[in-house]
Amino acid sequence: MNNTRFATALHILTLLAYKEHEWLSSDWIAGSINVNPVIVRKELGVLMHAGLVKSRKGKEGGYALDKNSVAITLADIYLTVKTTNVLGKKNLLPNPKCPVGKDINKKLEGLNTVIDQSVIKELQCKTLKNFAENFH
Amino acid sequence: MNNTRFATALHILTLLAYKEHEWLSSDWIAGSINVNPVIVRKELGVLMHAGLVKSRKGKEGGYALDKNSVAITLADIYLTVKTTNVLGKKNLLPNPKCPVGKDINKKLEGLNTVIDQSVIKELQCKTLKNFAENFH
DNA sequence: ATAATTGTAATATTTATTGTTACATATAAA
DNA sequence: TTTATATGTAACAATAAATATTACAATTAT
C-alpha cells in the first residue's frame, strides 16, 4: 500500500465515530485530514458502498456511520480500501521455459493468501470504537 | 507495496538457491524473470548490502548466495525490500486543532508497528530453502 | 428562492515505478 | 597481453499510480 487510503478512511470513520449521531460534511472532514474535499467524498463513496457509512444530501446534509462503531473492525476498513497484496505485485511474464519462472506466480499467490489473511486476522480483533476512544 | 520488488528478490534468490554453488549472471536471471538486467543488478546490489548474496566480477563472474538457504527467511527478504508499511502511508499534515487530527499519526504509527510485526513473524518461519524446494 | 451540500466527471499535477542506454572497471581465458 | 564477458552505477526516459483541482448537476433545509 503505497497510498494514504487506509489512513484517510480510518481518519474519516474515527471522526464519524467521535461525533456519532451528527452529520459531518466532506468539507469539514477534509479540513481535519488536510486533503481535498473531493478525495474525501470519493473515499466516503467507497465506504458507503461497503455499508459502513450513509449520507444525506442537500443543506444540513453530510455523512454518518451506518453501523455501530463496535460492529466495524479495522479489517472491514482495510478490506474496503486495499488495492494490493501485502507482499506487492507479481512480475507479469516470468519465463515459462524456466522451472522457477514457470511456477513462481502460483507459489507467490499462495503466499499472498496466507500473509494477507494473517493481517486481516490481526485487524479483526480491533474495533473502530476502540480505536476512536484514543481521542477522548 | 505497489511494486514487484519482493517478487523480484524472491525470484532471484530462488534461482540462486536452486543453482546453489553456481555463479549466475544478471542477464540470465533477468531472462527468467523477464525484466531488464539492470533492474536485477540493482536489486542484487540491495541483497548484497543485506548480506544475502555475494558477487564476482569479470568474465565467469556472477552472483551466488552468501548464506545457506536454510539461514535465509522470507522475513529477511521482505525486510530488505519493503518500502512502506502494510497499511500504507500517513497523511502528511492532519489538522493539529482537531482532537483526532492532532494525534492520529501517532496512533497509526502504533498500529503500523503491530501489523508489520505480525507479517514479519509469519514470514520468519518460512525459509528460502523450503520455498525453493517447490521447484524441483 | 437561497444557500449549503452530495455526487461525479474531467482534467491536471505530482510522485513512484520500471525500463533503457551507456560506460568505467574487473577478471578469466585464449 | 589482448579479448570477451561480467559487474556496478549513473543518467535519463517512459509508464503507471496517486493525489489534487475545477466544475457543475442534483438535492434539500430554511
PDB file of C-alpha atoms in Angstrom, chain B residues 18-129:
ATOM      1  CA  TYR B  18      18.080 -23.724  -6.962  1.00  0.00           C
ATOM      2  CA  LYS B  19      21.542 -23.493  -8.503  1.00  0.00           C
ATOM      3  CA  GLU B  20      23.497 -23.215  -5.282  1.00  0.00           C
ATOM      4  CA  HIS B  21      27.290 -23.186  -5.848  1.00  0.00           C
ATOM      5  CA  GLU B  22      26.904 -21.816  -9.389  1.00  0.00           C
ATOM      6  CA  TRP B  23      27.537 -18.210 -10.360  1.00  0.00           C
ATOM      7  CA  LEU B  24      24.502 -16.849 -12.180  1.00  0.00           C
ATOM      8  CA  SER B  25      24.740 -13.737 -14.328  1.00  0.00           C
ATOM      9  CA  SER B  26      22.282 -10.870 -14.058  1.00  0.00           C
ATOM     10  CA  ASP B  27      21.426 -11.346 -17.723  1.00  0.00           C
ATOM     11  CA  TRP B  28      20.480 -14.966 -17.211  1.00  0.00           C
ATOM     12  CA  ILE B  29      18.436 -14.155 -14.106  1.00  0.00           C
ATOM     13  CA  ALA B  30      16.716 -11.308 -15.947  1.00  0.00           C
ATOM     14  CA  GLY B  31      15.760 -13.761 -18.680  1.00  0.00           C
ATOM     15  CA  SER B  32      13.988 -15.954 -16.144  1.00  0.00           C
ATOM     16  CA  ILE B  33      12.088 -13.090 -14.509  1.00  0.00           C
ATOM     17  CA  ASN B  34      11.617 -11.341 -17.833  1.00  0.00           C
ATOM     18  CA  VAL B  35      12.723  -7.897 -16.729  1.00  0.00           C
ATOM     19  CA  ASN B  36      15.605  -5.621 -17.592  1.00  0.00           C
ATOM     20  CA  PRO B  37      19.020  -6.856 -16.395  1.00  0.00           C
ATOM     21  CA  VAL B  38      19.766  -3.512 -14.792  1.00  0.00           C
ATOM     22  CA  ILE B  39      16.742  -3.904 -12.534  1.00  0.00           C
ATOM     23  CA  VAL B  40      18.138  -7.256 -11.468  1.00  0.00           C
ATOM     24  CA  ARG B  41      21.620  -5.864 -10.836  1.00  0.00           C
ATOM     25  CA  LYS B  42      20.171  -3.063  -8.744  1.00  0.00           C
ATOM     26  CA  GLU B  43      18.129  -5.463  -6.634  1.00  0.00           C
ATOM     27  CA  LEU B  44      21.129  -7.766  -6.307  1.00  0.00           C
ATOM     28  CA  GLY B  45      23.068  -4.763  -5.020  1.00  0.00           C
ATOM     29  CA  VAL B  46      20.485  -4.323  -2.298  1.00  0.00           C
ATOM     30  CA  LEU B  47      20.541  -8.035  -1.454  1.00  0.00           C
ATOM     31  CA  MET B  48      24.339  -7.956  -1.267  1.00  0.00           C
ATOM     32  CA  HIS B  49      24.228  -4.997   1.062  1.00  0.00           C
ATOM     33  CA  ALA B  50      21.877  -7.049   3.252  1.00  0.00           C
ATOM     34  CA  GLY B  51      24.421  -9.882   3.336  1.00  0.00           C
ATOM     35  CA  LEU B  52      22.265 -12.407   1.495  1.00  0.00           C
ATOM     36  CA  VAL B  53      24.228 -12.511  -1.751  1.00  0.00           C
ATOM     37  CA  LYS B  54      27.786 -12.163  -2.998  1.00  0.00           C
ATOM     38  CA  SER B  55      29.152 -11.317  -6.430  1.00  0.00           C
ATOM     39  CA  ARG B  56      32.193 -11.979  -8.576  1.00  0.00           C
ATOM     40  CA  LYS B  57      33.199  -9.525 -11.268  1.00  0.00           C
ATOM     41  CA  GLY B  58      34.569 -10.043 -14.754  1.00  0.00           C
ATOM     42  CA  LYS B  59      34.347 -12.952 -17.138  1.00  0.00           C
ATOM     43  CA  GLU B  60      32.847 -16.030 -15.484  1.00  0.00           C
ATOM     44  CA  GLY B  61      31.523 -13.711 -12.827  1.00  0.00           C
ATOM     45  CA  GLY B  62      28.010 -13.595 -11.444  1.00  0.00           C
ATOM     46  CA  TYR B  63      26.083 -13.871  -8.226  1.00  0.00           C
ATOM     47  CA  ALA B  64      25.628 -16.553  -5.582  1.00  0.00           C
ATOM     48  CA  LEU B  65      24.052 -16.883  -2.145  1.00  0.00           C
ATOM     49  CA  ASP B  66      26.259 -15.666   0.689  1.00  0.00           C
ATOM     50  CA  LYS B  67      24.376 -17.780   3.254  1.00  0.00           C
ATOM     51  CA  ASN B  68      22.925 -21.215   3.287  1.00  0.00           C
ATOM     52  CA  SER B  69      19.344 -21.089   2.049  1.00  0.00           C
ATOM     53  CA  VAL B  70      18.082 -22.533   5.345  1.00  0.00           C
ATOM     54  CA  ALA B  71      19.530 -19.492   7.073  1.00  0.00           C
ATOM     55  CA  ILE B  72      17.549 -17.052   4.922  1.00  0.00           C
ATOM     56  CA  THR B  73      13.910 -16.479   5.789  1.00  0.00           C
ATOM     57  CA  LEU B  74      11.262 -14.744   3.727  1.00  0.00           C
ATOM     58  CA  ALA B  75      11.232 -12.162   6.527  1.00  0.00           C
ATOM     59  CA  ASP B  76      14.863 -11.317   5.750  1.00  0.00           C
ATOM     60  CA  ILE B  77      13.894 -10.764   2.128  1.00  0.00           C
ATOM     61  CA  TYR B  78      10.786  -8.750   2.945  1.00  0.00           C
ATOM     62  CA  LEU B  79      12.673  -6.515   5.354  1.00  0.00           C
ATOM     63  CA  THR B  80      15.351  -5.728   2.788  1.00  0.00           C
ATOM     64  CA  VAL B  81      12.927  -4.680   0.071  1.00  0.00           C
ATOM     65  CA  LYS B  82       9.984  -3.229   1.981  1.00  0.00           C
ATOM     66  CA  THR B  83       9.483   0.468   1.394  1.00  0.00           C
ATOM     67  CA  THR B  84       6.110   1.091   3.031  1.00  0.00           C
ATOM     68  CA  ASN B  85       4.032  -0.052   5.952  1.00  0.00           C
ATOM     69  CA  VAL B  86       1.417  -2.734   5.321  1.00  0.00           C
ATOM     70  CA  LEU B  87      -1.366  -0.231   5.996  1.00  0.00           C
ATOM     71  CA  GLY B  88       0.209   2.383   3.755  1.00  0.00           C
ATOM     72  CA  LYS B  89       1.250   5.966   4.265  1.00  0.00           C
ATOM     73  CA  LYS B  90       0.051   8.533   6.760  1.00  0.00           C
ATOM     74  CA  ASN B  91      -1.493  11.787   5.667  1.00  0.00           C
ATOM     75  CA  LEU B  92       1.206  14.407   5.942  1.00  0.00           C
ATOM     76  CA  LEU B  93      -0.354  17.242   7.887  1.00  0.00           C
ATOM     77  CA  PRO B  94      -3.569  16.391   9.729  1.00  0.00           C
ATOM     78  CA  ASN B  95      -5.105  19.404  11.431  1.00  0.00           C
ATOM     79  CA  PRO B  96      -3.469  19.916  14.845  1.00  0.00           C
ATOM     80  CA  LYS B  97      -6.504  21.900  16.016  1.00  0.00           C
ATOM     81  CA  CYS B  98      -8.707  18.832  15.689  1.00  0.00           C
ATOM     82  CA  PRO B  99      -8.622  16.296  18.543  1.00  0.00           C
ATOM     83  CA  VAL B 100      -8.465  13.486  16.012  1.00  0.00           C
ATOM     84  CA  GLY B 101      -6.070  15.138  13.533  1.00  0.00           C
ATOM     85  CA  LYS B 102      -3.785  16.096  16.399  1.00  0.00           C
ATOM     86  CA  ASP B 103      -2.989  12.533  17.444  1.00  0.00           C
ATOM     87  CA  ILE B 104      -3.952  10.205  14.627  1.00  0.00           C
ATOM     88  CA  ASN B 105      -0.483   9.818  13.163  1.00  0.00           C
ATOM     89  CA  LYS B 106       0.919   8.689  16.488  1.00  0.00           C
ATOM     90  CA  LYS B 107      -1.864   6.127  16.803  1.00  0.00           C
ATOM     91  CA  LEU B 108      -1.372   4.983  13.220  1.00  0.00           C
ATOM     92  CA  GLU B 109       2.297   4.526  13.922  1.00  0.00           C
ATOM     93  CA  GLY B 110       1.470   2.197  16.793  1.00  0.00           C
ATOM     94  CA  LEU B 111      -0.860   0.242  14.568  1.00  0.00           C
ATOM     95  CA  ASN B 112       1.770   0.029  11.832  1.00  0.00           C
ATOM     96  CA  THR B 113       4.266  -1.418  14.273  1.00  0.00           C
ATOM     97  CA  VAL B 114       1.863  -4.139  15.377  1.00  0.00           C
ATOM     98  CA  ILE B 115       0.703  -5.090  11.892  1.00  0.00           C
ATOM     99  CA  ASP B 116       4.111  -5.003  10.224  1.00  0.00           C
ATOM    100  CA  GLN B 117       5.449  -7.131  13.050  1.00  0.00           C
ATOM    101  CA  SER B 118       2.730  -9.735  12.574  1.00  0.00           C
ATOM    102  CA  VAL B 119       3.683 -10.080   8.922  1.00  0.00           C
ATOM    103  CA  ILE B 120       7.335 -10.456   9.797  1.00  0.00           C
ATOM    104  CA  LYS B 121       6.547 -13.101  12.384  1.00  0.00           C
ATOM    105  CA  GLU B 122       4.568 -15.023   9.775  1.00  0.00           C
ATOM    106  CA  LEU B 123       7.419 -14.824   7.245  1.00  0.00           C
ATOM    107  CA  GLN B 124      10.096 -15.738   9.767  1.00  0.00           C
ATOM    108  CA  CYS B 125       9.044 -19.374   9.856  1.00  0.00           C
ATOM    109  CA  LYS B 126       9.426 -19.736   6.097  1.00  0.00           C
ATOM    110  CA  THR B 127      12.926 -20.414   4.791  1.00  0.00           C
ATOM    111  CA  LEU B 128      14.218 -19.761   1.301  1.00  0.00           C
ATOM    112  CA  LYS B 129      15.297 -23.403   1.131  1.00  0.00           C
TER     113      LYS B 129
END
